[in-house]
GROMACS .gro file of N, CA, C and O in nm:
model
  328
    1MET      N    1   0.385  -1.069   0.900
    1MET     CA    2   0.448  -0.952   0.957
    1MET      C    3   0.354  -0.833   0.935
    1MET      O    4   0.303  -0.813   0.826
    2HIS      N    5   0.332  -0.757   1.038
    2HIS     CA    6   0.248  -0.638   1.030
    2HIS      C    7   0.336  -0.517   1.000
    2HIS      O    8   0.436  -0.495   1.067
    3ILE      N    9   0.297  -0.439   0.900
    3ILE     CA   10   0.375  -0.324   0.857
    3ILE      C   11   0.296  -0.197   0.881
    3ILE      O   12   0.177  -0.190   0.852
    4LYS      N   13   0.364  -0.095   0.932
    4LYS     CA   14   0.310   0.041   0.942
    4LYS      C   15   0.405   0.129   0.862
    4LYS      O   16   0.524   0.135   0.891
    5TYR      N   17   0.349   0.195   0.758
    5TYR     CA   18   0.431   0.275   0.667
    5TYR      C   19   0.382   0.419   0.667
    5TYR      O   20   0.266   0.445   0.635
    6LYS      N   21   0.468   0.512   0.706
    6LYS     CA   22   0.434   0.653   0.704
    6LYS      C   23   0.449   0.704   0.561
    6LYS      O   24   0.558   0.698   0.504
    7THR      N   25   0.341   0.754   0.505
    7THR     CA   26   0.342   0.798   0.365
    7THR      C   27   0.410   0.933   0.351
    7THR      O   28   0.424   1.009   0.448
    8LYS      N   29   0.448   0.962   0.227
    8LYS     CA   30   0.513   1.089   0.195
    8LYS      C   31   0.443   1.151   0.074
    8LYS      O   32   0.430   1.086  -0.029
    9GLY      N   33   0.395   1.274   0.088
    9GLY     CA   34   0.338   1.347  -0.025
    9GLY      C   35   0.196   1.310  -0.062
    9GLY      O   36   0.153   1.339  -0.174
   10THR      N   37   0.122   1.248   0.028
   10THR     CA   38  -0.017   1.211  -0.001
   10THR      C   39  -0.110   1.257   0.110
   10THR      O   40  -0.066   1.295   0.218
   11CYS      N   41  -0.240   1.250   0.081
   11CYS     CA   42  -0.340   1.286   0.182
   11CYS      C   43  -0.346   1.183   0.294
   11CYS      O   44  -0.371   1.218   0.408
   12SER      N   45  -0.326   1.056   0.259
   12SER     CA   46  -0.321   0.956   0.365
   12SER      C   47  -0.191   0.974   0.443
   12SER      O   48  -0.088   1.010   0.386
   13ARG      N   49  -0.198   0.950   0.572
   13ARG     CA   50  -0.082   0.972   0.659
   13ARG      C   51  -0.003   0.844   0.683
   13ARG      O   52   0.117   0.847   0.707
   14MET      N   53  -0.074   0.731   0.677
   14MET     CA   54  -0.011   0.604   0.709
   14MET      C   55  -0.086   0.492   0.638
   14MET      O   56  -0.207   0.502   0.615
   15ILE      N   57  -0.013   0.385   0.607
   15ILE     CA   58  -0.072   0.264   0.553
   15ILE      C   59  -0.028   0.149   0.642
   15ILE      O   60   0.090   0.139   0.677
   16GLU      N   61  -0.123   0.064   0.676
   16GLU     CA   62  -0.091  -0.058   0.751
   16GLU      C   63  -0.135  -0.177   0.667
   16GLU      O   64  -0.235  -0.171   0.596
   17PHE      N   65  -0.057  -0.285   0.676
   17PHE     CA   66  -0.094  -0.410   0.608
   17PHE      C   67  -0.013  -0.523   0.667
   17PHE      O   68   0.084  -0.503   0.739
   18ASP      N   69  -0.056  -0.644   0.636
   18ASP     CA   70   0.017  -0.763   0.675
   18ASP      C   71   0.076  -0.825   0.549
   18ASP      O   72   0.014  -0.820   0.441
   19ILE      N   73   0.194  -0.882   0.562
   19ILE     CA   74   0.257  -0.952   0.450
   19ILE      C   75   0.319  -1.081   0.503
   19ILE      O   76   0.392  -1.080   0.601
   20GLU      N   77   0.281  -1.190   0.439
   20GLU     CA   78   0.330  -1.321   0.477
   20GLU      C   79   0.348  -1.402   0.350
   20GLU      O   80   0.256  -1.412   0.269
   21ASP      N   81   0.467  -1.458   0.331
   21ASP     CA   82   0.498  -1.533   0.209
   21ASP      C   83   0.467  -1.450   0.084
   21ASP      O   84   0.417  -1.502  -0.015
   22ASN      N   85   0.494  -1.320   0.092
   22ASN     CA   86   0.472  -1.224  -0.016
   22ASN      C   87   0.326  -1.211  -0.059
   22ASN      O   88   0.297  -1.167  -0.170
   23ILE      N   89   0.234  -1.243   0.031
   23ILE     CA   90   0.091  -1.219   0.010
   23ILE      C   91   0.050  -1.106   0.104
   23ILE      O   92   0.080  -1.109   0.223
   24VAL      N   93  -0.019  -1.006   0.049
   24VAL     CA   94  -0.057  -0.888   0.125
   24VAL      C   95  -0.204  -0.895   0.164
   24VAL      O   96  -0.290  -0.923   0.081
   25THR      N   97  -0.230  -0.871   0.292
   25THR     CA   98  -0.367  -0.873   0.345
   25THR      C   99  -0.386  -0.758   0.442
   25THR      O  100  -0.290  -0.693   0.483
   26ASN      N  101  -0.512  -0.735   0.478
   26ASN     CA  102  -0.548  -0.637   0.582
   26ASN      C  103  -0.494  -0.498   0.555
   26ASN      O  104  -0.445  -0.430   0.646
   27ILE      N  105  -0.505  -0.451   0.431
   27ILE     CA  106  -0.456  -0.317   0.395
   27ILE      C  107  -0.550  -0.212   0.453
   27ILE      O  108  -0.672  -0.221   0.437
   28ARG      N  109  -0.492  -0.113   0.520
   28ARG     CA  110  -0.571  -0.006   0.579
   28ARG      C  111  -0.498   0.126   0.564
   28ARG      O  112  -0.383   0.139   0.605
   29PHE      N  113  -0.565   0.222   0.503
   29PHE     CA  114  -0.510   0.356   0.487
   29PHE      C  115  -0.566   0.445   0.598
   29PHE      O  116  -0.683   0.436   0.632
   30HIS      N  117  -0.483   0.535   0.651
   30HIS     CA  118  -0.526   0.633   0.750
   30HIS      C  119  -0.527   0.768   0.681
   30HIS      O  120  -0.421   0.820   0.642
   31GLY      N  121  -0.646   0.825   0.664
   31GLY     CA  122  -0.661   0.951   0.591
   31GLY      C  123  -0.677   0.923   0.443
   31GLY      O  124  -0.685   0.809   0.400
   32GLY      N  125  -0.686   1.028   0.365
   32GLY     CA  126  -0.701   1.014   0.221
   32GLY      C  127  -0.846   1.001   0.179
   32GLY      O  128  -0.938   1.024   0.257
   33CYS      N  129  -0.868   0.963   0.056
   33CYS     CA  130  -1.002   0.950  -0.004
   33CYS      C  131  -1.062   0.817   0.042
   33CYS      O  132  -1.035   0.712  -0.016
   34ASP      N  133  -1.144   0.823   0.143
   34ASP     CA  134  -1.194   0.705   0.213
   34ASP      C  135  -1.252   0.599   0.120
   34ASP      O  136  -1.212   0.483   0.125
   35GLY      N  137  -1.346   0.635   0.037
   35GLY     CA  138  -1.412   0.536  -0.049
   35GLY      C  139  -1.316   0.471  -0.147
   35GLY      O  140  -1.316   0.349  -0.164
   36ASN      N  141  -1.234   0.551  -0.212
   36ASN     CA  142  -1.139   0.497  -0.309
   36ASN      C  143  -1.037   0.405  -0.243
   36ASN      O  144  -1.002   0.299  -0.296
   37LEU      N  145  -0.990   0.445  -0.126
   37LEU     CA  146  -0.887   0.365  -0.060
   37LEU      C  147  -0.945   0.237  -0.001
   37LEU      O  148  -0.876   0.134   0.002
   38LYS      N  149  -1.070   0.240   0.043
   38LYS     CA  150  -1.135   0.116   0.086
   38LYS      C  151  -1.149   0.021  -0.032
   38LYS      O  152  -1.129  -0.100  -0.018
   39ALA      N  153  -1.182   0.074  -0.150
   39ALA     CA  154  -1.196  -0.009  -0.270
   39ALA      C  155  -1.062  -0.071  -0.308
   39ALA      O  156  -1.054  -0.191  -0.339
   40ILE      N  157  -0.956   0.009  -0.307
   40ILE     CA  158  -0.823  -0.044  -0.338
   40ILE      C  159  -0.788  -0.156  -0.241
   40ILE      O  160  -0.737  -0.261  -0.281
   41SER      N  161  -0.816  -0.135  -0.113
   41SER     CA  162  -0.785  -0.237  -0.012
   41SER      C  163  -0.860  -0.366  -0.040
   41SER      O  164  -0.802  -0.475  -0.028
   42LYS      N  165  -0.987  -0.358  -0.077
   42LYS     CA  166  -1.066  -0.478  -0.107
   42LYS      C  167  -1.016  -0.548  -0.232
   42LYS      O  168  -1.004  -0.670  -0.235
   43ILE      N  169  -0.986  -0.472  -0.335
   43ILE     CA  170  -0.941  -0.530  -0.462
   43ILE      C  171  -0.807  -0.602  -0.444
   43ILE      O  172  -0.784  -0.708  -0.503
   44LEU      N  173  -0.720  -0.547  -0.361
   44LEU     CA  174  -0.586  -0.603  -0.345
   44LEU      C  175  -0.574  -0.708  -0.235
   44LEU      O  176  -0.468  -0.767  -0.218
   45GLU      N  177  -0.680  -0.732  -0.160
   45GLU     CA  178  -0.676  -0.830  -0.051
   45GLU      C  179  -0.630  -0.966  -0.104
   45GLU      O  180  -0.688  -1.021  -0.198
   46GLY      N  181  -0.521  -1.018  -0.049
   46GLY     CA  182  -0.469  -1.148  -0.089
   46GLY      C  183  -0.383  -1.146  -0.215
   46GLY      O  184  -0.343  -1.252  -0.264
   47ALA      N  185  -0.349  -1.027  -0.263
   47ALA     CA  186  -0.267  -1.017  -0.385
   47ALA      C  187  -0.120  -1.047  -0.353
   47ALA      O  188  -0.072  -1.026  -0.241
   48ARG      N  189  -0.049  -1.092  -0.455
   48ARG     CA  190   0.095  -1.112  -0.443
   48ARG      C  191   0.163  -0.976  -0.436
   48ARG      O  192   0.127  -0.882  -0.507
   49ALA      N  193   0.262  -0.965  -0.350
   49ALA     CA  194   0.334  -0.840  -0.332
   49ALA      C  195   0.390  -0.789  -0.464
   49ALA      O  196   0.381  -0.670  -0.496
   50GLU      N  197   0.447  -0.877  -0.544
   50GLU     CA  198   0.506  -0.838  -0.671
   50GLU      C  199   0.403  -0.778  -0.766
   50GLU      O  200   0.433  -0.685  -0.841
   51ASP      N  201   0.281  -0.830  -0.763
   51ASP     CA  202   0.174  -0.778  -0.849
   51ASP      C  203   0.133  -0.637  -0.806
   51ASP      O  204   0.108  -0.551  -0.891
   52ILE      N  205   0.127  -0.614  -0.676
   52ILE     CA  206   0.093  -0.481  -0.626
   52ILE      C  207   0.198  -0.380  -0.670
   52ILE      O  208   0.165  -0.272  -0.720
   53VAL      N  209   0.324  -0.414  -0.655
   53VAL     CA  210   0.433  -0.324  -0.694
   53VAL      C  211   0.426  -0.297  -0.844
   53VAL      O  212   0.435  -0.181  -0.887
   54GLU      N  213   0.408  -0.400  -0.923
   54GLU     CA  214   0.404  -0.384  -1.069
   54GLU      C  215   0.288  -0.295  -1.114
   54GLU      O  216   0.304  -0.208  -1.199
   55LYS      N  217   0.171  -0.315  -1.056
   55LYS     CA  218   0.051  -0.243  -1.101
   55LYS      C  219   0.041  -0.101  -1.048
   55LYS      O  220  -0.014  -0.014  -1.116
   56LEU      N  221   0.093  -0.074  -0.929
   56LEU     CA  222   0.068   0.056  -0.867
   56LEU      C  223   0.188   0.151  -0.866
   56LEU      O  224   0.169   0.271  -0.847
   57SER      N  225   0.307   0.102  -0.888
   57SER     CA  226   0.426   0.189  -0.886
   57SER      C  227   0.415   0.297  -0.993
   57SER      O  228   0.379   0.270  -1.107
   58GLY      N  229   0.443   0.419  -0.952
   58GLY     CA  230   0.444   0.531  -1.047
   58GLY      C  231   0.309   0.596  -1.067
   58GLY      O  232   0.299   0.697  -1.138
   59ASN      N  233   0.204   0.544  -1.006
   59ASN     CA  234   0.072   0.604  -1.017
   59ASN      C  235   0.075   0.741  -0.947
   59ASN      O  236   0.125   0.753  -0.836
   60THR      N  237   0.023   0.844  -1.012
   60THR     CA  238   0.024   0.978  -0.954
   60THR      C  239  -0.118   1.025  -0.923
   60THR      O  240  -0.215   0.967  -0.971
   61CYS      N  241  -0.127   1.129  -0.845
   61CYS     CA  242  -0.256   1.188  -0.806
   61CYS      C  243  -0.252   1.337  -0.837
   61CYS      O  244  -0.175   1.411  -0.774
   62GLY      N  245  -0.331   1.379  -0.934
   62GLY     CA  246  -0.333   1.521  -0.970
   62GLY      C  247  -0.196   1.572  -1.007
   62GLY      O  248  -0.125   1.510  -1.086
   63PHE      N  249  -0.154   1.680  -0.945
   63PHE     CA  250  -0.025   1.742  -0.974
   63PHE      C  251   0.090   1.681  -0.893
   63PHE      O  252   0.205   1.717  -0.912
   64LYS      N  253   0.058   1.587  -0.804
   64LYS     CA  254   0.159   1.527  -0.717
   64LYS      C  255   0.242   1.423  -0.794
   64LYS      O  256   0.194   1.364  -0.889
   65SER      N  257   0.362   1.400  -0.748
   65SER     CA  258   0.449   1.301  -0.813
   65SER      C  259   0.427   1.160  -0.759
   65SER      O  260   0.495   1.066  -0.801
   66THR      N  261   0.332   1.145  -0.667
   66THR     CA  262   0.301   1.016  -0.607
   66THR      C  263   0.151   1.008  -0.583
   66THR      O  264   0.077   1.099  -0.621
   67SER      N  265   0.106   0.901  -0.523
   67SER     CA  266  -0.034   0.883  -0.486
   67SER      C  267  -0.039   0.785  -0.370
   67SER      O  268   0.062   0.723  -0.335
   68CYS      N  269  -0.156   0.767  -0.313
   68CYS     CA  270  -0.171   0.668  -0.207
   68CYS      C  271  -0.138   0.528  -0.260
   68CYS      O  272  -0.073   0.449  -0.192
   69ALA      N  273  -0.180   0.499  -0.382
   69ALA     CA  274  -0.150   0.369  -0.442
   69ALA      C  275   0.000   0.351  -0.464
   69ALA      O  276   0.056   0.244  -0.436
   70ASP      N  277   0.067   0.455  -0.511
   70ASP     CA  278   0.211   0.451  -0.531
   70ASP      C  279   0.283   0.432  -0.397
   70ASP      O  280   0.380   0.356  -0.388
   71GLN      N  281   0.234   0.498  -0.293
   71GLN     CA  282   0.294   0.482  -0.160
   71GLN      C  283   0.276   0.340  -0.109
   71GLN      O  284   0.365   0.284  -0.046
   72LEU      N  285   0.159   0.279  -0.138
   72LEU     CA  286   0.139   0.139  -0.101
   72LEU      C  287   0.241   0.052  -0.173
   72LEU      O  288   0.302  -0.037  -0.114
   73ALA      N  289   0.260   0.076  -0.302
   73ALA     CA  290   0.359   0.000  -0.379
   73ALA      C  291   0.499   0.014  -0.317
   73ALA      O  292   0.572  -0.084  -0.304
   74ASN      N  293   0.536   0.136  -0.277
   74ASN     CA  294   0.666   0.158  -0.213
   74ASN      C  295   0.678   0.080  -0.084
   74ASN      O  296   0.781   0.017  -0.057
   75ALA      N  297   0.573   0.085  -0.002
   75ALA     CA  298   0.574   0.014   0.126
   75ALA      C  299   0.587  -0.136   0.106
   75ALA      O  300   0.664  -0.203   0.176
   76VAL      N  301   0.513  -0.189   0.011
   76VAL     CA  302   0.518  -0.334  -0.017
   76VAL      C  303   0.656  -0.371  -0.069
   76VAL      O  304   0.717  -0.469  -0.025
   77LYS      N  305   0.708  -0.290  -0.162
   77LYS     CA  306   0.840  -0.318  -0.220
   77LYS      C  307   0.949  -0.326  -0.114
   77LYS      O  308   1.037  -0.411  -0.120
   78GLU      N  309   0.942  -0.238  -0.015
   78GLU     CA  310   1.040  -0.238   0.094
   78GLU      C  311   1.033  -0.364   0.180
   78GLU      O  312   1.128  -0.396   0.251
   79ASN      N  313   0.921  -0.435   0.173
   79ASN     CA  314   0.900  -0.548   0.263
   79ASN      C  315   0.885  -0.683   0.193
   79ASN      O  316   0.850  -0.782   0.256
   80ILE      N  317   0.912  -0.688   0.063
   80ILE     CA  318   0.909  -0.815  -0.010
   80ILE      C  319   1.025  -0.902   0.040
   80ILE      O  320   1.137  -0.853   0.058
   81ASN      N  321   0.996  -1.028   0.063
   81ASN     CA  322   1.096  -1.128   0.103
   81ASN      C  323   1.164  -1.100   0.236
   81ASN      O  324   1.278  -1.140   0.256
   82LYS      N  325   1.097  -1.032   0.325
   82LYS     CA  326   1.156  -1.010   0.459
   82LYS      C  327   1.115  -1.119   0.553
   82LYS      O  328   1.016  -1.179   0.544
   0.00000   0.00000   0.00000
């Protein structure tokens, strides 16, 4: 299943990814810190959805209450077992 998730409170505007059998692939951030987000996408390629949620939930960026990584965790969490 292909997911498009509109982020809230981050520099990235949207996150796209595929999730099948709770495995996440093809993560792509639109906007945000290009190099860091490309690295996150590569590191997490093929990761279990539950692991992404566990590792990234609650991660903040500077003074913000969220981050691009936290938004990815939220998007994945919404789509586990669908």
